[in-house]
């Protein structure tokens, strides 16, 4: 086991903003109603001013405020490991490195953006932030951040998860957040759904609608998003910036960088600092692999177009690859990867051929997670195991080709709240379902606008 | 938030053995049947040779084998933090440091001894180790270690916990261990109980009997213990040795060292390297506080005598403070602190006045855990929260006295598997029960031998 530890003084002082380095300017966001290019002011009722500025910033480097760095220090810099036991088990000449974000108090990379988002809100006098959460990973990260800055946090948690996954809810309560099963009676959006279907299990899109409505209805309240948008991606680049320094310590540079993709901020956070080297030409041969679930194959089976971030169509139209905001992925255990779209920056790079994508089924992913646990010790989240699956494929391809290859993958979180899923896998109860092509076709036919065929 | 990070080269190369530094030689262990002083050979059917040697070793420093250090590096050196947000919330002039063991793959300090124990077993040709576990913390640490060395692990898990706490069981399965609800049909001890009471919920003592019987019945199998004995305490001293170097970095030395006590290895692991300074006179004023649950008040309400480590009386008689091997503590959420005895070394030091003891009720402990989560971010195990409670008491006493005080406490594990208990606390459902004095008196009257009145 090799571990590369950075001391506190190596904690990055700036985030890396990829916007000025993209091969072409990002297509504009569109207003959800008028379909006109979105003005920053349109976001003011939802997001704090500094976050809106970051969303459109063209500076390559953006300073991390000292109060944010102070909290980052609780768990950052995170360790980079070389998985030499796994390499040996695979009999591969490849070197496999992984960057481990599971050491954060909330157990994943999500606090990297929850902390600055709450900080900026707090700084601008916002008293409360609202958000949606599915399985609870993002909601718990925001609750954690809220408790440290004394900002109230209201989480609308998809009702099915609220009842099935009580422990992330308990975590949010422990950090002092209020958590409501969505759809709830607290918003018009929730009441409308309940009037039609009192037993609605809820959905991420519905929870977003409730959180947005709640934020819009209160002057001292804003909404916080956990992935996809530029400012979220920006904050997550601390991951890749640290990894760069750690690989320097190891005397290495990756041939391939791999991350799992739900909304894309975890992947981008690790990959974009390395992507800068590819785009500048200094490391033009580095490859980037996005690992997504076969049940929600945004990059591998979706289209590049304009779509809403939420099913209710309240958010701005984003230029992104999508399976359609009405597509409902099967309830796979990697709940954090069930978002229908992906970060616009990631999609733009994918569109230009800078990012490859692969889709994996649950059983192959869990098989890797179990092998990893037994050789490298860590029991990891099913989301992260998608990236691991990609890394193992690369390592086996290197073995097949008889060549050295340096692989870096992102291990976004621990699996302590996913053990029921491991149980199901070990008992042979996980099913790999075919993609419902008709449902996908229908969802894609409903896209409000497309960027290209 | 201040964090003190050691790089890999600071990982200790030797464990600290307190036996030669004790104020008086430890009273001998006694054979469970003959009550004669135990010979090392008597332990040979149960423990590997090297572990037996360590149990009685008089060398002050014992080398940590390189393969053990290689695995320690997965999570060690662990971070030392200064809890300055908590200090501020308390308004205390005291400095509060904590050493955080929750970053290990199994989530607690337990792998510090599970790894060397499995290593020595593996080295001596043992193919399988057996153990007991209550809530599953120790069983999962041993499963983790077994998976890395390819040694089979069989865990007898108290039946009530087996059904109530499925996730630590899942963790053990993920690491490839076999886990049986105890009492089971696999051993004579288990069958005897089931014949009398088919619905027996099991007990830790019963599970030990099963694990010991299983080990004795197979030549290639040994038993592994998670606390109390000298070799376990020895292995845990990596905690305190690292903390010493980290406090040097901080330019500090503790006035008081605090740990929670179940069997005592967590407390001793942190405290004994500092205790060496007290015993040598170089830091004679340093105080040591053992925090135990009011429901199992071994140090505060027990007697110093000889007692079995298990209810069935199969293990050697240990010279220790005990509430009696037949005393059944209330089912508090800090399951790891429900052992009836304590480490003989700790008890000897307590008996000579080198260790103070305090007992805490559940509600005060959870109140501190919640305050800690909201100020310091980490959601910690109820066991560890006993030490936190002690630290806060010290910090408030320093405030009252208007004096500076440097406090170090051990944070032995995270609370990710304890969230149902936080739910119960937050809902006001935790009861602080009085100690059943009659039951305690009866248990104490059954002690096989006493050291002093």
Short mmCIF file of C-alpha atoms in Angstrom, two decimals, chain B residues 43-52 54 65 68 113-131 138 142 145-146 149-153 215 218-225 231 235:
data_model
loop_
_atom_site.label_atom_id
_atom_site.label_comp_id
_atom_site.label_asym_id
_atom_site.label_seq_id
_atom_site.Cartn_x
_atom_site.Cartn_y
_atom_site.Cartn_z
CA UNK B 43 -2.32 -20.27 25.66
CA UNK B 44 -0.78 -22.14 22.70
CA UNK B 45 -4.01 -23.80 21.50
CA UNK B 46 -5.65 -20.37 21.38
CA UNK B 47 -3.07 -17.83 20.24
CA UNK B 48 -0.07 -17.85 17.90
CA UNK B 49 3.39 -18.06 19.48
CA UNK B 50 4.45 -14.49 18.72
CA UNK B 51 1.30 -13.09 20.26
CA UNK B 52 1.85 -15.16 23.40
CA UNK B 54 4.15 -10.31 23.30
CA UNK B 65 6.72 -5.98 11.24
CA UNK B 68 1.92 -4.71 9.22
CA UNK B 113 -4.48 -4.87 16.52
CA UNK B 114 -6.52 -6.94 14.05
CA UNK B 115 -3.81 -6.51 11.40
CA UNK B 116 -0.82 -7.68 13.46
CA UNK B 117 -2.83 -10.49 15.05
CA UNK B 118 -3.82 -11.86 11.66
CA UNK B 119 -0.30 -11.30 10.34
CA UNK B 120 1.27 -13.37 13.15
CA UNK B 121 -1.33 -16.09 12.69
CA UNK B 122 -0.71 -16.16 8.95
CA UNK B 123 3.04 -16.24 9.51
CA UNK B 124 2.71 -19.28 11.74
CA UNK B 125 0.58 -21.21 9.29
CA UNK B 126 -2.80 -20.56 10.86
CA UNK B 127 -5.48 -20.74 8.16
CA UNK B 128 -8.44 -19.34 10.05
CA UNK B 129 -9.15 -17.18 13.07
CA UNK B 130 -12.33 -17.12 15.12
CA UNK B 131 -13.71 -14.37 17.23
CA UNK B 138 -14.22 -5.81 16.33
CA UNK B 142 -10.76 -8.73 12.01
CA UNK B 145 -7.43 -7.90 8.28
CA UNK B 146 -8.25 -11.49 7.30
CA UNK B 149 -3.70 -11.77 4.43
CA UNK B 150 -5.91 -14.47 2.94
CA UNK B 151 -6.73 -15.86 6.39
CA UNK B 152 -10.29 -17.09 6.91
CA UNK B 153 -12.32 -15.32 9.58
CA UNK B 215 -10.61 -22.65 17.52
CA UNK B 218 -9.31 -27.21 14.63
CA UNK B 219 -5.50 -27.46 14.44
CA UNK B 220 -5.24 -24.78 11.76
CA UNK B 221 -7.43 -22.31 13.67
CA UNK B 222 -6.75 -19.81 16.44
CA UNK B 223 -8.81 -17.32 18.42
CA UNK B 224 -8.36 -13.54 18.31
CA UNK B 225 -9.26 -11.07 21.06
CA UNK B 231 -0.68 -7.73 23.29
CA UNK B 235 -0.53 -2.89 19.28
#
